[in-house]
């Protein structure tokens, strides 16, 4: 529900902001995204993940991470504050100096909530985390729309980002009973460091991999083209994050808890994979099918180029939740070294490929990005197979039925509706027909995941 509500709010307010703002506004904030996320990972340093992977973290563990995050966040902000002119010079955009100094305040705010978030996650208090995220999303989105309507442009997007982090952090403090103390020892940091530093470096590399297109497009193709790509990526990411984050907050905790029951652990992972595939493929393939109609109807013809990029990013995005789940399975076995080196290899290949192909045009870069990231799902699986005896045959059995069903449903839906000329009507018909067909196929196939989801929903209604 947390991720569903947040993505629905993102959908609604994304449409409004897309109509109020220009591609160049989105491009300006997209150029800074990689610096913000890298700084955030440096500040967090992987210690949140380290706490979650401890069986019984104590007060001193949370306290050490809390104070370390604050010190690291303050130090990194000072460095980036004085580096802002260099960032602006890289993109040849003088306005980025003041904008970056404003945006970078976000990871200072977030440093106060890392330990609180880790505590709630470790205690599986997901309802409280959901309330924090949903409230922060709604409030920050309303403020950003007001600012955009008043003509603040990209400052509205920057304020949305900062306000979300600030409100979410305050609410984490409200819901978490844990409180820091001034009596602090950094021994837990030393114990967690070997594991956590690999998580930190891997997370930085992952963020660079995700934002390499924004960095190169911003430098070589300008803020408008960067804005189009970023708009397409944001819409695809709303869908794959909706699926991936359903399990993200609990998968490591559950898998770590089953570490001594290997057969049961594998069974749980396979169910998570099937659950992910059940939602991910129809959702992303479906968005790819209606990409043109959705973008033009929702945010206008000015975003037509973004609509042409969206199907490719949806194909890539369909596999992203599976990658995230497999990497969490690797981390749950305390093999942050595998996570690090595999992420580094992906990053080197991706950066080399993108730099080598940027002269070939944006479409060629996006196609290459998509194919490489789909291939890497099977690299992650290779390591999971070694750790958990999860064979490739079983992995394919868990995902291919859902992928094929989604692909066939979207193909039939596309053929059945291609003659409709009114865009909004075509959009509506495609969404309704695809949902009905996919549900029907799953019912006829006797999909266990569908039965369990329906049983869960009925159980919740009966409890109410």
C-alpha atoms as one frame of an Amber mdcrd trajectory, in Angstrom:
protein
   0.000   0.000   0.000   2.874   2.352   0.817   4.451   2.027  -2.598   1.101
   1.854  -4.378  -0.134   5.091  -2.840   3.194   6.845  -3.383   3.330   5.845
  -7.036  -0.313   6.830  -7.598   0.384  10.202  -6.008   3.486  10.442  -8.174
   1.346   9.646 -11.211  -1.242  12.313 -10.415   1.189  15.062  -9.492   3.631
  14.014 -12.225   0.903  14.715 -14.776   0.212  18.144 -13.283   3.892  19.065
 -13.082   4.516  17.723 -16.578   1.924  20.153 -17.906   3.222  23.107 -15.875
   6.955  22.621 -16.467   9.163  22.329 -19.547  11.638  19.571 -20.485  14.499
  21.915 -19.629  13.223  22.208 -16.025  13.347  18.455 -15.610  16.726  18.393
 -17.322  18.237  20.825 -14.813  17.338  18.666 -11.817  18.231  15.452 -13.659
  21.782  16.720 -14.182  22.230  16.935 -10.421  20.631  13.608  -9.572  23.827
  11.582  -9.726  25.692  13.956  -7.390  22.870  13.902  -4.828  22.535  10.129
  -4.753  26.303   9.566  -4.599  26.584  11.994  -1.699  23.646  10.314   0.003
  25.278   6.886  -0.276  28.578   8.254   1.034  26.761   9.744   3.988  24.773
   6.559   4.709  27.869   4.421   4.036  25.897   1.189   3.866  25.440   1.105
   7.634  21.651   1.007   7.406  21.940  -2.224   5.429  24.541  -3.409   7.921
  22.126  -2.850  10.812  19.327  -4.678   9.024  21.596  -7.670   8.417  22.551
  -7.934  12.109  20.458 -10.553  13.877  20.064  -8.536  17.088  21.338  -4.950
  16.753  21.672  -3.119  20.078  21.307   0.526  21.099  25.043   1.188  20.681
  24.836  -0.056  17.077  22.012   2.328  16.155  23.586   5.171  18.118  26.969
   4.856  16.408  25.353   4.795  12.954  23.186   7.810  13.818  26.086  10.048
  14.825  28.339   8.802  12.040  25.676   9.644   9.443  25.272  13.180  10.768
  29.018  13.852  10.786  29.445  12.368   7.330  26.450  14.267   5.952  27.730
  17.618   7.218  31.249  17.010   5.899  30.074  15.928   2.455  27.730  18.895
   2.133  30.601  21.293   2.824  32.696  19.632   0.108  29.880  19.707  -2.448
  28.919  23.276  -1.531  32.331  24.486  -2.679  32.317  22.059  -5.636  29.075
  23.486  -7.033  30.812  25.845  -9.507  32.739  22.883 -10.958  29.486  20.960
 -11.496  27.982  23.973 -13.247  31.082  24.286 -15.440  30.893  20.593 -16.459
  27.392  21.125 -17.851  28.056  24.734 -18.939  25.041  25.834 -16.889  25.898
  28.650 -14.423  22.445  28.380 -12.790  23.366  24.947 -11.463  25.659  26.486
  -8.837  22.859  27.836  -6.648  20.474  25.007  -7.547  22.963  22.300  -6.556
  23.723  23.944  -3.213  19.982  23.956  -2.515  19.348  20.376  -3.648  22.308
  18.950  -1.741  20.687  19.924   1.556  18.533  16.821   1.073  21.118  14.322
   2.229  21.893  16.474   5.297  18.223  16.205   6.265  18.145  12.470   5.540
  21.176  11.804   7.761  18.981  12.388  10.818  16.595   9.602   9.823  18.823
   6.724   8.681  19.058   5.000  12.055  15.346   5.533  12.712  14.479   4.005
   9.350  16.770   1.029  10.004  15.117   0.464  13.392  11.584   0.448  11.968
  12.629  -1.794   9.085  14.386  -4.251  11.386  11.258  -4.436  13.555   9.117
  -4.950  10.412   7.058  -1.882  11.340   6.180  -1.340   7.694   2.852   0.343
   8.445   4.667   3.195  10.202   7.154   3.526   7.349   4.211   3.618   4.935
   2.560   6.482   6.823   5.810   8.456   6.713   6.280   7.967   2.978   2.696
   8.629   1.956   2.385  11.797   4.047   5.704  13.154   2.832   4.850  12.412
  -0.804   1.442  14.080  -0.642   2.638  17.207   1.165   5.780  17.767  -0.922
   3.852  17.189  -4.168   1.181  19.751  -3.284   3.819  22.362  -2.481   5.729
  21.666  -5.702   2.582  22.092  -7.814   1.865  25.426  -6.144   5.418  26.605
  -6.794   5.305  25.408 -10.410   2.015  27.254 -10.970   3.623  30.406  -9.571
   6.417  30.136 -12.151   9.316  28.826 -10.057  10.282  26.264 -12.735  12.950
  23.779 -11.713  13.002  25.208  -8.176   9.603  23.581  -7.692  11.094  20.140
  -8.415  14.057  20.802  -6.126  11.748  21.902  -3.309   9.604  18.793  -3.761
  12.717  16.639  -3.271  13.880  18.521  -0.166  10.470  18.737   1.451   9.834
  15.023   0.966  13.061  14.125   2.792  12.462  16.625   5.612   8.886  15.494
   6.307   9.748  11.810   6.010  12.630  12.233   8.486  10.451  14.055  11.016
   7.781  11.354  10.822  10.361   8.585  11.225  11.321  10.220  14.514   7.673
  10.405  15.499   6.972   6.720  14.906  10.269   5.227  16.068  10.659   4.731
  19.850  14.452   4.572  19.540  16.351   7.744  20.496  20.065   8.573  20.202
  22.201   9.399  23.230  25.242  11.601  23.603  27.212   8.712  25.077  28.494
   7.139  21.890  31.116   4.578  20.972  32.159   4.001  17.386  33.169   0.372
  17.914  30.035  -0.801  16.039  31.158   1.262  13.049  34.465  -0.585  12.995
  32.686  -3.951  13.201  30.206  -3.088  10.462  32.727  -1.329   8.231  34.044
  -4.301   6.146  30.511  -5.304   5.154  29.010  -1.823   4.966  31.742  -0.166
   2.932  31.226  -2.670   0.141  27.498  -1.944   0.266  28.272   1.781   0.089
  30.583   1.482  -2.913  28.138  -0.851  -4.647  25.269   1.564  -4.015  27.311
   4.444  -5.436  28.125   2.427  -8.519  24.471   1.472  -8.902  23.442   5.114
  -8.774  26.116   6.052 -11.312  24.846   3.255 -13.555  21.285   4.522 -13.243
  22.216   8.147 -13.903  24.952   7.784 -16.526  22.462   8.656 -19.282  21.488
  11.890 -17.530  25.154  12.821 -17.109  26.081  12.208 -20.752  22.900  13.633
 -22.237  23.224  16.725 -20.074  26.743  17.339 -21.334  26.350  16.393 -25.014
  22.668  16.885 -25.835  21.549  19.744 -23.572  18.983  20.110 -20.811  15.920
  19.687 -23.056  16.877  16.217 -24.360  17.973  15.266 -20.851  14.557  16.342
 -19.617  12.805  14.143 -22.188  14.876  11.109 -21.241  14.426  11.802 -17.537
  10.662  12.149 -17.954  10.489   8.770 -19.714  12.738   7.165 -17.105  10.670
   8.591 -14.249   7.457   7.085 -15.605   9.029   3.663 -16.111  10.701   3.833
 -12.691   7.377   4.569 -11.001   6.183   1.187 -12.227   9.248  -0.925 -11.500
   9.758   0.728  -8.115   6.120   0.067  -7.295   6.779  -3.652  -7.804  10.328
  -3.812  -6.474   9.699  -1.829  -3.302   6.786  -4.055  -2.295   9.404  -6.585
  -1.182  12.413  -4.306  -0.734  11.523  -3.305   2.822  11.122  -6.880   4.025
  13.053  -9.284   1.775  16.472  -8.976   3.429  15.027  -9.200   6.932  13.036
 -12.327   6.036  15.881 -14.045   4.158  18.376 -13.315   6.933  15.937 -14.799
   9.450  15.796 -18.027   7.406  19.548 -18.356   6.994  19.645 -21.588   9.004
  16.756 -23.129   7.033  18.169 -23.269   3.527  15.337 -25.195   1.834  12.707
 -22.916   3.287  14.800 -19.870   2.418  14.971 -20.962  -1.222  11.228 -21.623
  -1.291  10.571 -18.125   0.072  12.908 -16.549  -2.493  11.212 -18.413  -5.348
   7.822 -17.210  -4.173   9.176 -13.651  -4.070  10.484 -14.057  -7.638   7.115
 -15.322  -8.887   5.304 -12.536  -7.056   7.619  -9.962  -8.642   7.274 -11.405
 -12.152   3.486 -11.666 -11.775   3.239  -7.881 -11.366   6.340  -6.545 -13.102
   5.901  -7.906 -16.639   2.259  -6.926 -17.238   2.698  -3.531 -15.581   5.810
  -2.509 -17.533   4.831  -4.153 -20.815   1.436  -2.491 -20.463   2.950   0.953
 -19.918   5.138   0.379 -22.973   2.043  -0.459 -25.014   0.208   2.761 -24.082
   3.303   4.967 -23.847   2.379   7.365 -26.669  -1.270   7.681 -25.719  -0.512
   8.058 -22.032   2.218  10.688 -22.394   0.377  12.824 -24.963  -2.971  12.662
 -23.173  -1.518  13.141 -19.692   1.205  15.771 -20.103   0.917  17.000 -23.671
   2.371  16.736 -27.150   5.507  18.626 -26.063   6.674  15.353 -24.455   6.292
  13.224 -27.623  10.025  12.463 -27.761   9.875  11.155 -24.180   6.966   8.934
 -25.244   9.106   7.378 -27.994  11.808   6.451 -25.450   9.395   5.039 -22.888
   8.742   1.574 -24.480  12.458   0.762 -24.436  12.818   1.835 -20.815   9.716
  -0.185 -19.905  11.277  -3.313 -21.408  14.342  -2.706 -19.266  12.242  -1.785
 -16.236  10.316  -5.065 -16.338  13.508  -6.843 -15.243  14.681  -4.258 -12.692
  12.647  -5.606  -9.736  14.074  -9.078 -10.374  17.604  -7.672 -10.299  16.876
  -5.876  -7.032  15.450  -9.020  -5.450  18.400 -11.173  -6.509  20.926  -8.655
  -5.218  19.120  -8.525  -1.872  19.346 -12.331  -1.730  23.108 -12.066  -2.255
  23.456  -9.408   0.453  21.361 -11.469   2.880  24.136 -14.092   2.687  26.613
 -11.396   3.773  28.299 -11.485   0.359  28.576  -7.765  -0.158  31.849  -8.517
  -1.995  29.918 -10.248  -4.806  27.474  -7.341  -4.922  30.366  -4.879  -5.144
  32.412  -6.535  -7.882  29.424  -7.426 -10.036  28.062  -3.890  -9.775  31.497
  -2.514 -10.631  31.697  -4.740 -13.721  28.228  -3.615 -14.820  29.191   0.012
 -14.300  32.414  -0.250 -16.298  30.649  -1.982 -19.182  27.766   0.462 -19.143
  29.861   3.611 -18.960  32.236   2.351 -21.666  29.306   1.423 -23.878  27.478
   4.726 -23.407  30.571   6.849 -24.012  31.392   4.805 -27.113  27.871   5.149
 -28.507  26.837   8.696 -27.622  27.597   9.938 -31.125  25.199   7.316 -32.531
  22.228   9.060 -30.986  19.956   8.769 -27.982  17.974   5.784 -29.289  21.104
   3.677 -29.758  22.254   4.533 -26.248  18.885   3.601 -24.718  18.691   0.307
 -26.648  22.176  -0.658 -25.462  21.359   0.352 -21.891  18.224  -1.809 -21.997
  19.886  -4.932 -23.394  22.804  -4.769 -20.989  20.590  -4.461 -17.922  18.384
  -7.363 -19.028  21.492  -9.494 -19.525  22.728  -8.606 -16.036  19.689 -10.185
 -14.392  21.190 -13.537 -15.323  24.578 -12.507 -13.951  22.918 -11.831 -10.600
  21.134 -15.168 -10.829  24.429 -16.960 -11.438  25.677 -15.837  -8.033  22.374
 -16.622  -6.314  22.567 -20.109  -7.805  25.972 -20.615  -6.207  24.776 -19.380
  -2.816  21.309 -20.946  -2.664  21.249 -23.729  -5.307  18.593 -21.812  -7.253
  18.999 -23.410 -10.675  18.563 -21.505 -13.930  15.813 -23.929 -14.983  13.804
 -23.147 -11.864  14.445 -19.416 -12.269  13.169 -19.486 -15.856  10.151 -21.543
 -14.783   9.383 -18.866 -12.206   9.513 -15.889 -14.600   8.913 -17.010 -18.205
   5.199 -17.918 -17.836   4.409 -14.410 -16.607   6.635 -12.739 -19.210   5.085
 -14.708 -22.072   1.550 -14.180 -20.804   2.124 -10.427 -20.491   3.744 -10.188
 -23.942   0.917 -12.125 -25.638  -1.755 -10.104 -23.836  -0.169  -6.802 -24.877
   0.239  -7.980 -28.475  -3.422  -9.036 -28.684  -4.531  -5.803 -27.021  -2.450
  -3.717 -29.423  -3.860  -5.468 -32.488  -7.433  -5.249 -31.214  -7.237  -1.496
 -30.549  -4.872  -0.182 -33.219  -7.703   1.217 -35.369  -8.998   3.515 -32.608
  -7.993   7.057 -33.565  -9.071   8.992 -30.456  -6.080   8.884 -28.117  -7.877
   8.972 -24.776 -10.320   6.305 -25.926  -7.486   4.101 -27.202  -5.684   4.529
 -23.877  -8.774   3.562 -21.891  -9.616   0.577 -24.091  -6.064  -0.761 -24.003
  -5.803  -0.532 -20.228  -9.175  -2.177 -19.585  -8.709  -4.908 -22.202  -5.162
  -5.732 -21.050  -6.221  -6.043 -17.406  -9.147  -8.323 -18.289  -7.071 -10.509
 -20.594  -4.159 -10.882 -18.177  -6.479 -11.732 -15.299  -8.276 -14.250 -17.497
  -5.038 -15.888 -18.623  -3.825 -16.179 -15.029  -7.148 -17.694 -13.935  -7.122
 -20.220 -16.777  -3.500 -21.116 -16.030  -4.304 -21.585 -12.352  -1.560 -19.197
 -11.200  -0.923 -19.821  -7.501   0.270 -16.256  -6.939  -3.061 -14.900  -8.224
  -4.977 -17.218  -5.879  -2.859 -16.141  -2.919  -3.277 -12.446  -3.728  -7.051
 -12.854  -4.034  -7.158 -14.838  -0.780  -5.186 -12.081   0.960  -7.578  -9.388
  -0.302 -10.629 -11.413   0.761  -9.042 -12.024   4.142  -8.494  -8.300   4.663
 -12.134  -7.597   3.746 -13.340 -10.238   6.193 -11.190  -8.755   8.960 -12.684
  -5.319   8.255
